[in-house]
Short mmCIF file of C-alpha atoms and ligand atoms in Angstrom, two decimals:
data_model
loop_
_atom_site.label_atom_id
_atom_site.label_comp_id
_atom_site.label_asym_id
_atom_site.label_seq_id
_atom_site.Cartn_x
_atom_site.Cartn_y
_atom_site.Cartn_z
CA MET A 103 -0.12 0.04 -0.05
CA SER A 104 1.69 3.30 -1.09
CA THR A 105 -1.36 5.69 -1.01
CA GLN A 106 -3.88 6.77 1.75
CA ARG A 107 -6.67 9.21 2.43
CA ALA A 108 -5.95 12.84 3.45
CA LEU A 109 -7.20 16.42 3.80
CA VAL A 110 -5.07 18.73 1.66
CA VAL A 111 -4.64 22.40 0.78
CA PRO A 112 -3.97 22.28 -3.09
CA ALA A 113 -2.57 25.67 -3.14
CA GLU A 114 -2.24 28.85 -1.28
CA GLY A 115 -5.47 30.37 -0.46
CA GLN A 116 -7.46 27.37 -1.35
CA PRO A 117 -9.75 25.40 0.81
CA PHE A 118 -9.10 21.97 2.08
CA LYS A 119 -9.59 19.03 -0.22
CA PHE A 120 -10.24 15.43 0.46
CA VAL A 121 -8.11 13.23 -1.45
CA SER A 122 -7.53 9.36 -1.61
CA ASP A 123 -4.51 9.21 -3.26
CA TRP A 124 -2.01 10.82 -1.16
CA PRO A 125 1.32 9.42 -0.74
CA ILE A 126 2.49 7.40 2.50
CA PRO A 127 5.61 9.04 3.61
CA LYS A 128 8.60 6.78 4.28
CA PRO A 129 10.25 7.26 7.48
CA GLY A 130 13.81 8.49 7.38
CA PRO A 131 16.20 6.79 9.89
CA LYS A 132 15.44 8.73 12.90
CA ASP A 133 11.73 9.05 12.15
CA VAL A 134 8.66 7.11 13.08
CA LEU A 135 5.41 6.59 10.90
CA VAL A 136 2.41 6.66 12.74
CA LYS A 137 -0.88 5.28 11.90
CA LEU A 138 -3.53 8.10 13.26
CA VAL A 139 -6.37 7.40 15.42
CA SER A 140 -7.14 10.78 16.81
CA ILE A 141 -6.46 14.19 15.56
CA ALA A 142 -7.17 17.37 16.99
CA LEU A 143 -7.92 20.63 15.58
CA ASN A 144 -6.01 23.98 15.91
CA PRO A 145 -6.68 27.65 14.64
CA ALA A 146 -3.54 27.25 12.79
CA ASP A 147 -5.40 24.81 10.72
CA TRP A 148 -7.82 27.32 9.32
CA ARG A 149 -5.23 29.92 8.95
CA LEU A 150 -3.32 27.53 6.84
CA GLU A 151 -6.30 27.42 4.55
CA LEU A 152 -6.34 31.38 4.33
CA GLY A 153 -2.77 31.26 3.03
CA GLY A 154 -0.72 34.57 2.95
CA SER A 155 1.21 33.90 5.78
CA GLY A 156 4.40 33.41 3.67
CA ILE A 157 5.38 30.37 6.12
CA PHE A 158 4.16 27.52 4.12
CA LYS A 159 5.58 27.00 0.84
CA ASP A 160 5.08 23.53 0.16
CA TYR A 161 1.86 23.03 -1.63
CA PRO A 162 -0.08 21.04 -1.72
CA ILE A 163 -0.10 20.17 1.81
CA ALA A 164 -1.68 18.17 4.48
CA GLY A 165 -2.93 20.23 7.20
CA GLY A 166 -3.04 19.10 10.67
CA LEU A 167 -0.64 19.64 13.91
CA ASP A 168 -1.68 17.27 16.62
CA GLY A 169 -1.95 13.50 16.40
CA SER A 170 -2.28 10.18 18.43
CA GLY A 171 -2.28 6.79 17.28
CA ALA A 172 -0.02 3.72 16.72
CA ILE A 173 3.71 3.19 15.32
CA GLU A 174 3.62 1.73 11.90
CA GLU A 175 6.98 1.47 10.96
CA VAL A 176 10.17 2.97 12.81
CA GLY A 177 13.27 4.31 11.08
CA SER A 178 16.68 2.30 10.92
CA GLU A 179 18.31 4.32 14.05
CA VAL A 180 15.20 4.27 16.18
CA THR A 181 15.75 1.95 19.08
CA HIS A 182 13.26 3.34 21.98
CA LEU A 183 10.01 2.91 20.13
CA ALA A 184 8.58 -0.09 18.28
CA LYS A 185 5.79 -0.92 15.90
CA GLY A 186 2.54 -0.93 17.86
CA ASP A 187 3.42 1.41 20.66
CA LYS A 188 0.54 4.12 21.20
CA VAL A 189 1.93 7.34 20.94
CA LEU A 190 1.33 11.31 20.55
CA PHE A 191 3.50 13.64 18.16
CA GLU A 192 3.09 17.21 16.83
CA GLY A 193 2.40 17.67 13.27
CA TRP A 194 3.95 20.25 10.91
CA PHE A 195 3.06 21.86 7.72
CA VAL A 196 5.73 19.97 5.49
CA PRO A 197 5.59 17.03 3.45
CA GLY A 198 4.66 13.92 5.25
CA ARG A 199 4.35 15.68 8.58
CA GLY A 200 0.61 16.94 8.86
CA THR A 201 -1.89 15.08 10.78
CA PHE A 202 -4.83 15.18 8.68
CA GLN A 203 -3.56 11.78 6.99
CA GLU A 204 -3.96 8.32 7.79
CA TYR A 205 -0.19 8.01 8.27
CA ALA A 206 2.14 10.69 9.13
CA LEU A 207 5.86 11.04 10.07
CA SER A 208 7.41 12.32 13.13
CA PRO A 209 11.26 12.44 14.41
CA ALA A 210 11.20 9.71 16.91
CA ALA A 211 12.77 12.33 19.54
CA TYR A 212 9.57 14.23 19.84
CA VAL A 213 7.25 11.22 20.07
CA ALA A 214 5.58 10.31 23.64
CA LYS A 215 4.12 7.01 24.36
CA ILE A 216 0.68 7.26 25.88
CA PRO A 217 0.11 6.07 28.99
CA ASP A 218 -2.82 3.56 29.82
CA ASN A 219 -4.77 6.34 31.86
CA ILE A 220 -5.02 8.47 28.89
CA SER A 221 -7.28 8.01 25.57
CA PHE A 222 -5.93 8.60 22.24
CA ASP A 223 -8.39 11.58 22.34
CA ARG A 224 -6.98 13.40 25.09
CA ALA A 225 -3.61 12.29 24.00
CA ALA A 226 -3.89 14.29 20.63
CA THR A 227 -4.82 17.37 22.48
CA VAL A 228 -1.55 17.60 24.03
CA PRO A 229 1.53 18.13 21.73
CA MET A 230 1.17 21.64 19.76
CA CYS A 231 -0.05 23.75 22.70
CA LEU A 232 2.33 22.15 25.32
CA ALA A 233 5.13 22.93 22.97
CA THR A 234 3.90 26.60 22.32
CA VAL A 235 3.76 27.12 25.85
CA PHE A 236 6.77 25.35 26.92
CA SER A 237 8.99 26.40 24.29
CA SER A 238 8.06 30.22 24.65
CA THR A 239 8.46 29.84 28.46
CA TRP A 240 11.38 27.56 29.31
CA ALA A 241 13.87 27.33 26.25
CA HIS A 242 17.26 28.73 26.71
CA GLU A 243 19.28 28.11 23.78
CA ASP A 244 20.33 30.89 21.43
CA GLY A 245 18.00 32.17 18.86
CA ALA A 246 14.86 30.79 21.29
CA ARG A 247 11.79 32.76 21.26
CA SER A 248 11.46 32.33 24.84
CA ALA A 249 11.05 34.24 28.46
CA ARG A 250 14.22 32.04 29.47
CA LEU A 251 12.38 31.26 32.79
CA THR A 252 14.31 28.40 34.53
CA PRO A 253 12.32 25.05 34.08
CA PRO A 254 10.88 23.14 36.83
CA TRP A 255 13.37 20.35 36.70
CA GLU A 256 16.44 22.78 37.14
CA GLU A 257 17.86 24.14 40.25
CA GLY A 258 15.78 27.07 41.51
CA GLY A 259 12.88 26.09 38.95
CA LYS A 260 10.41 25.45 41.34
CA THR A 261 11.22 27.76 43.93
CA LYS A 262 12.68 31.12 42.70
CA TYR A 263 9.29 32.38 41.42
CA ALA A 264 7.35 31.66 45.02
CA GLY A 265 6.92 35.53 45.50
CA ASP A 266 5.73 36.26 42.50
CA VAL A 267 2.51 36.05 40.43
CA ALA A 268 1.59 34.69 37.02
CA PHE A 269 -1.23 36.17 34.83
CA ILE A 270 -2.85 33.92 32.15
CA VAL A 271 -4.83 35.78 29.59
CA GLY A 272 -7.72 33.02 28.11
CA GLY A 273 -7.03 30.31 30.87
CA SER A 274 -9.99 28.24 29.11
CA SER A 275 -8.17 28.20 25.75
CA SER A 276 -6.07 25.13 24.96
CA VAL A 277 -2.80 27.04 25.06
CA GLY A 278 -4.13 28.68 28.49
CA GLN A 279 -4.70 25.40 30.00
CA TYR A 280 -1.02 24.42 29.71
CA ALA A 281 0.17 27.89 30.82
CA ILE A 282 -1.72 27.43 33.93
CA GLN A 283 0.04 24.14 34.56
CA GLY A 284 3.42 25.28 33.50
CA ALA A 285 2.95 28.23 35.98
CA ARG A 286 1.82 25.64 38.88
CA LEU A 287 5.01 23.53 38.14
CA GLN A 288 7.10 26.75 38.92
CA GLY A 289 5.29 27.39 42.13
CA TYR A 290 4.11 30.99 41.71
CA ALA A 291 2.43 32.52 44.77
CA ALA A 292 -0.83 33.15 42.69
CA ILE A 293 -2.00 32.15 39.27
CA ILE A 294 -4.61 34.51 38.09
CA ALA A 295 -6.53 33.51 34.84
CA THR A 296 -9.22 35.49 32.75
CA SER A 297 -11.92 32.92 31.65
CA SER A 298 -15.67 32.43 31.26
CA LEU A 299 -16.53 31.54 34.86
CA LYS A 300 -18.21 28.25 33.88
CA HIS A 301 -14.68 27.00 33.63
CA GLN A 302 -13.67 28.13 37.03
CA GLU A 303 -13.58 24.80 38.72
CA PHE A 304 -11.77 23.05 36.13
CA LEU A 305 -9.11 25.53 35.77
CA LYS A 306 -8.38 25.73 39.59
CA SER A 307 -8.02 21.95 39.26
CA LEU A 308 -5.27 22.69 36.80
CA GLY A 309 -3.41 25.03 39.26
CA ALA A 310 -5.13 28.37 38.62
CA THR A 311 -5.58 29.93 42.31
CA HIS A 312 -8.28 32.87 40.84
CA ILE A 313 -10.45 33.16 37.95
CA ILE A 314 -11.69 36.40 36.51
CA ASP A 315 -14.66 36.51 34.32
CA ARG A 316 -13.06 37.39 30.87
CA ASN A 317 -16.25 39.64 29.91
CA LEU A 318 -15.68 42.34 32.36
CA PRO A 319 -14.35 45.66 31.27
CA PRO A 320 -10.35 45.95 30.97
CA GLY A 321 -10.22 48.24 34.02
CA GLU A 322 -12.24 45.83 36.23
CA ILE A 323 -10.03 43.03 35.35
CA GLN A 324 -6.99 44.85 36.17
CA ALA A 325 -8.63 46.02 39.61
CA GLN A 326 -9.27 42.20 40.27
CA VAL A 327 -5.86 41.22 39.30
CA ARG A 328 -4.33 43.73 41.81
CA THR A 329 -6.51 42.73 44.51
CA PHE A 330 -5.66 38.90 44.05
CA ALA A 331 -2.06 39.68 43.60
CA ALA A 332 -1.98 41.42 46.97
CA GLY A 333 1.18 43.40 46.49
CA LYS A 334 3.19 40.72 45.04
CA PRO A 335 4.95 41.63 41.60
CA ILE A 336 3.36 40.02 38.51
CA THR A 337 6.38 38.86 36.68
CA TYR A 338 4.89 36.55 34.16
CA VAL A 339 2.06 37.33 31.70
CA TYR A 340 0.91 34.52 29.40
CA ASP A 341 -1.50 35.97 26.57
CA ALA A 342 -2.78 32.88 25.22
CA ILE A 343 -5.50 34.82 23.11
CA GLY A 344 -3.47 37.48 21.27
CA GLU A 345 -6.15 40.40 21.23
CA ARG A 346 -5.53 43.93 21.46
CA ASP A 347 -7.22 44.92 24.90
CA GLY A 348 -6.05 41.91 26.34
CA GLN A 349 -2.36 42.65 25.59
CA ARG A 350 -2.67 46.15 26.79
CA LEU A 351 -4.26 45.38 30.29
CA SER A 352 -1.95 42.51 30.85
CA TYR A 353 1.22 44.29 29.61
CA GLU A 354 0.25 47.25 31.93
CA LEU A 355 0.11 44.85 34.96
CA LEU A 356 3.59 43.22 34.32
CA ALA A 357 6.31 44.34 36.69
CA ASP A 358 9.56 45.91 35.43
CA GLY A 359 11.85 42.73 34.64
CA GLY A 360 8.84 40.39 34.17
CA ALA A 361 8.29 38.69 30.87
CA PHE A 362 5.23 39.00 28.43
CA VAL A 363 4.59 35.99 26.15
CA THR A 364 1.68 36.16 23.71
CA VAL A 365 0.46 33.76 21.06
CA GLN A 366 -0.19 36.36 18.34
CA PRO A 367 1.79 39.27 16.95
CA PHE A 368 2.16 42.05 19.75
CA PHE A 369 0.39 45.03 19.02
CA HIS A 370 3.08 47.31 18.97
CA GLU A 371 1.61 50.57 17.37
CA TYR A 372 -1.48 50.44 19.58
CA LEU A 373 0.92 49.73 22.79
CA GLU A 374 3.96 51.88 21.83
CA ASP A 375 2.76 54.32 24.66
CA LEU A 376 3.70 51.50 27.11
CA VAL A 377 6.18 49.41 25.81
CA THR A 378 9.79 49.43 27.51
CA GLU A 379 12.98 47.25 27.16
CA SER A 380 12.58 46.33 30.79
CA LYS A 381 9.49 44.41 30.00
CA PRO A 382 10.41 42.20 27.01
CA VAL A 383 7.89 40.77 24.83
CA ILE A 384 7.97 37.20 23.18
CA ARG A 385 6.08 35.99 20.45
CA ALA A 386 5.33 32.36 21.09
CA LEU A 387 5.88 29.44 18.20
CA GLY A 388 4.46 26.23 18.77
CA SER A 389 7.13 23.89 17.85
CA PHE A 390 10.30 22.21 19.24
CA GLU A 391 12.03 22.11 15.95
CA LEU A 392 12.53 25.74 15.80
CA PRO A 393 16.13 27.42 16.46
CA GLY A 394 16.56 27.36 19.98
CA HIS A 395 14.02 24.91 21.03
CA GLY A 396 15.44 21.65 20.45
CA LYS A 397 17.18 20.87 23.79
CA LEU A 398 14.28 21.93 25.69
CA GLY A 399 11.97 19.66 23.49
CA LEU A 400 14.20 16.66 24.19
CA GLU A 401 13.82 17.78 28.04
CA VAL A 402 9.98 17.72 27.73
CA TYR A 403 9.66 14.76 25.80
CA SER A 404 11.73 12.57 28.05
CA ARG A 405 9.41 13.42 30.92
CA LEU A 406 6.13 13.74 29.16
CA SER A 407 4.78 10.20 29.48
CA GLU A 408 5.38 10.18 33.16
CA TRP A 409 3.87 13.60 33.51
CA LEU A 410 0.55 12.24 31.81
CA ALA A 411 0.58 8.90 33.94
CA THR A 412 0.68 10.83 37.19
CA GLY A 413 -1.61 13.71 36.44
CA VAL A 414 1.47 16.28 36.41
CA ILE A 415 0.22 17.35 33.15
CA VAL A 416 -3.55 16.81 32.18
CA PRO A 417 -4.42 17.06 28.62
CA ASN A 418 -7.30 19.23 27.29
CA ARG A 419 -10.67 17.82 27.44
CA ALA A 420 -11.78 16.64 24.08
CA GLU A 421 -15.05 16.81 21.92
CA VAL A 422 -15.09 14.21 19.07
CA VAL A 423 -16.58 15.77 16.03
CA PRO A 424 -18.05 12.95 13.81
CA GLY A 425 -17.07 12.10 10.44
CA GLY A 426 -13.43 11.75 10.58
CA PHE A 427 -11.66 14.07 7.85
CA ALA A 428 -15.07 15.03 6.69
CA GLY A 429 -15.68 16.55 9.79
CA ILE A 430 -12.56 18.56 9.97
CA PRO A 431 -13.90 21.72 7.70
CA GLY A 432 -17.04 22.08 10.15
CA GLY A 433 -14.74 21.91 13.22
CA LEU A 434 -12.37 24.44 11.92
CA GLU A 435 -15.35 26.85 11.01
CA ARG A 436 -16.53 26.47 14.55
CA LEU A 437 -13.06 27.35 15.99
CA ARG A 438 -12.82 30.32 13.46
CA LYS A 439 -16.05 31.60 14.71
CA GLY A 440 -15.06 31.46 18.32
CA GLU A 441 -17.80 28.59 19.01
CA VAL A 442 -15.37 26.41 21.02
CA SER A 443 -15.19 26.96 24.67
CA GLY A 444 -12.85 25.18 26.95
CA VAL A 445 -12.32 21.70 24.85
CA LYS A 446 -10.37 20.77 22.19
CA LEU A 447 -12.09 19.25 18.76
CA VAL A 448 -10.66 16.10 17.75
CA VAL A 449 -11.67 13.81 14.94
CA HIS A 450 -10.97 9.93 14.46
CA ALA A 451 -9.37 9.06 11.31
CA ALA A 452 -10.98 5.52 11.17
CA GLU A 453 -14.49 7.31 10.83
CA THR A 454 -13.54 8.86 7.59
CA PRO A 455 -16.31 7.74 5.18
N1 LIG B 800 2.16 30.99 18.04
C1 LIG B 800 1.74 29.79 18.37
O1 LIG B 800 2.68 29.01 17.80
C2 LIG B 800 0.43 29.45 18.55
C3 LIG B 800 0.13 28.06 18.87
C4 LIG B 800 -1.09 27.49 19.27
C5 LIG B 800 -1.98 28.45 19.06
N2 LIG B 800 -1.79 29.75 18.89
C6 LIG B 800 -3.00 30.71 18.90
O2 LIG B 800 -3.23 30.96 20.24
C7 LIG B 800 -4.67 31.03 20.24
C8 LIG B 800 -5.43 30.18 21.11
O3 LIG B 800 -5.38 29.05 20.61
P1 LIG B 800 -6.31 27.71 21.18
O4 LIG B 800 -6.09 26.61 20.32
O5 LIG B 800 -5.68 27.66 22.71
O6 LIG B 800 -7.76 28.54 21.02
P2 LIG B 800 -8.93 27.75 21.86
O7 LIG B 800 -9.02 26.75 22.76
O8 LIG B 800 -9.89 27.30 20.46
O9 LIG B 800 -9.65 29.13 22.15
C9 LIG B 800 -11.04 29.14 22.63
C10 LIG B 800 -10.89 29.50 24.05
O10 LIG B 800 -10.59 30.98 24.20
C11 LIG B 800 -11.28 31.66 25.14
N3 LIG B 800 -11.21 33.03 24.65
C12 LIG B 800 -11.52 33.60 23.53
N4 LIG B 800 -11.54 34.86 23.57
C13 LIG B 800 -11.10 35.23 24.98
C14 LIG B 800 -10.76 36.61 25.53
N5 LIG B 800 -10.77 37.57 24.91
N6 LIG B 800 -10.30 36.47 26.92
C15 LIG B 800 -10.26 35.20 27.51
N7 LIG B 800 -10.74 33.85 26.87
C16 LIG B 800 -11.03 34.06 25.64
C17 LIG B 800 -12.65 31.14 25.10
O11 LIG B 800 -12.99 31.16 26.46
P3 LIG B 800 -14.40 31.02 27.16
O12 LIG B 800 -14.84 29.75 26.90
O13 LIG B 800 -14.02 31.00 28.64
O14 LIG B 800 -15.17 32.18 26.93
C18 LIG B 800 -12.39 29.69 24.77
O15 LIG B 800 -12.60 28.69 25.77
C19 LIG B 800 -5.32 31.28 18.79
O16 LIG B 800 -4.95 32.51 18.57
C20 LIG B 800 -4.09 30.26 18.17
O17 LIG B 800 -4.00 30.61 16.87
C21 LIG B 800 -0.52 30.39 18.36
#
């Protein structure tokens, strides 16, 4: 068998198209080929369809950045994984790597075995958004787009932030849920997040200490953050949404010397009256395969199965969209319209008609 079914963008700016004669990629020596079970959807997938980013050049291209499944084949140099292992991995918009295919490649170094307590659906929600938060917070190598905080497994990483406060904009988003958990691992005195209040208990179970209604006016949100911070400095802001007003209100709250990480471009023009070199802005990029992120990625992936098995990291809750690949365009439309709240949409490859 050399071809498979896949959902591809045929050319820049064109909508996804279902194809049944897409080549099954061959693993290189350090790769694995995974037979997809669950595929999680991300806003980047509908942005791929829009085109215009200049980042994705290899059209036609299969979409999909998150997946879980069973290893079908291992490359000649891969010794720690075997055919049949249940794994999760991050896709990428390069040939062979998108997860909107029945079979996709991953570098074996960035594959984690799924422990028995985690379903394929929830496992598929982990890789991309976890990489986004952890790389932009902890990566230390040259070229890293990162706040360069000390990771929790390094000396001081669990104690040096104990007098500080973390503020997460958009705690219920997929990214925000991992930002809360990363902050919890670092031992902040308080972890304050904005969200719809219906997610309050769940976000507190992940480590948030205070939830503020995201629909309040910015001034009211700021006042509540200051009250909950109780005079301690807010030295870490994770903006998991990337909207203008959220950036303004959270950048204003950040203490001098603190780090501001955002998932979307920073609104420099709108915020130029505030911006100062003493409060650096980091634009997150969600991959361990980018310059400066690789070593951190190895550190994370060497711990990820254990973290999931023991509840140190809790995956997003998953909502299954029926129809396999045929369900993806409708799911992406819901994401684009902001109709998804506190869950990650996943599809099952095997349900594809
Ligand atoms: N730079 C990167 O590499 C990278 C990587 C991943 C994602 N992203 C970007 O990060 C953003 C989030 O992605 P995601 O996958 O985490 O999204 P998501 O889970 O689909 O986000 C939906 C959630 O966002 C919350 N939300 C929406 N607007 C909000 C606001 N103004 N304030 C607070 N919460 C708000 C909603 O909250 P409620 O339900 O509480 O109303 C909902 O739960 C997207 O723009 C995405 O493109 C960037």
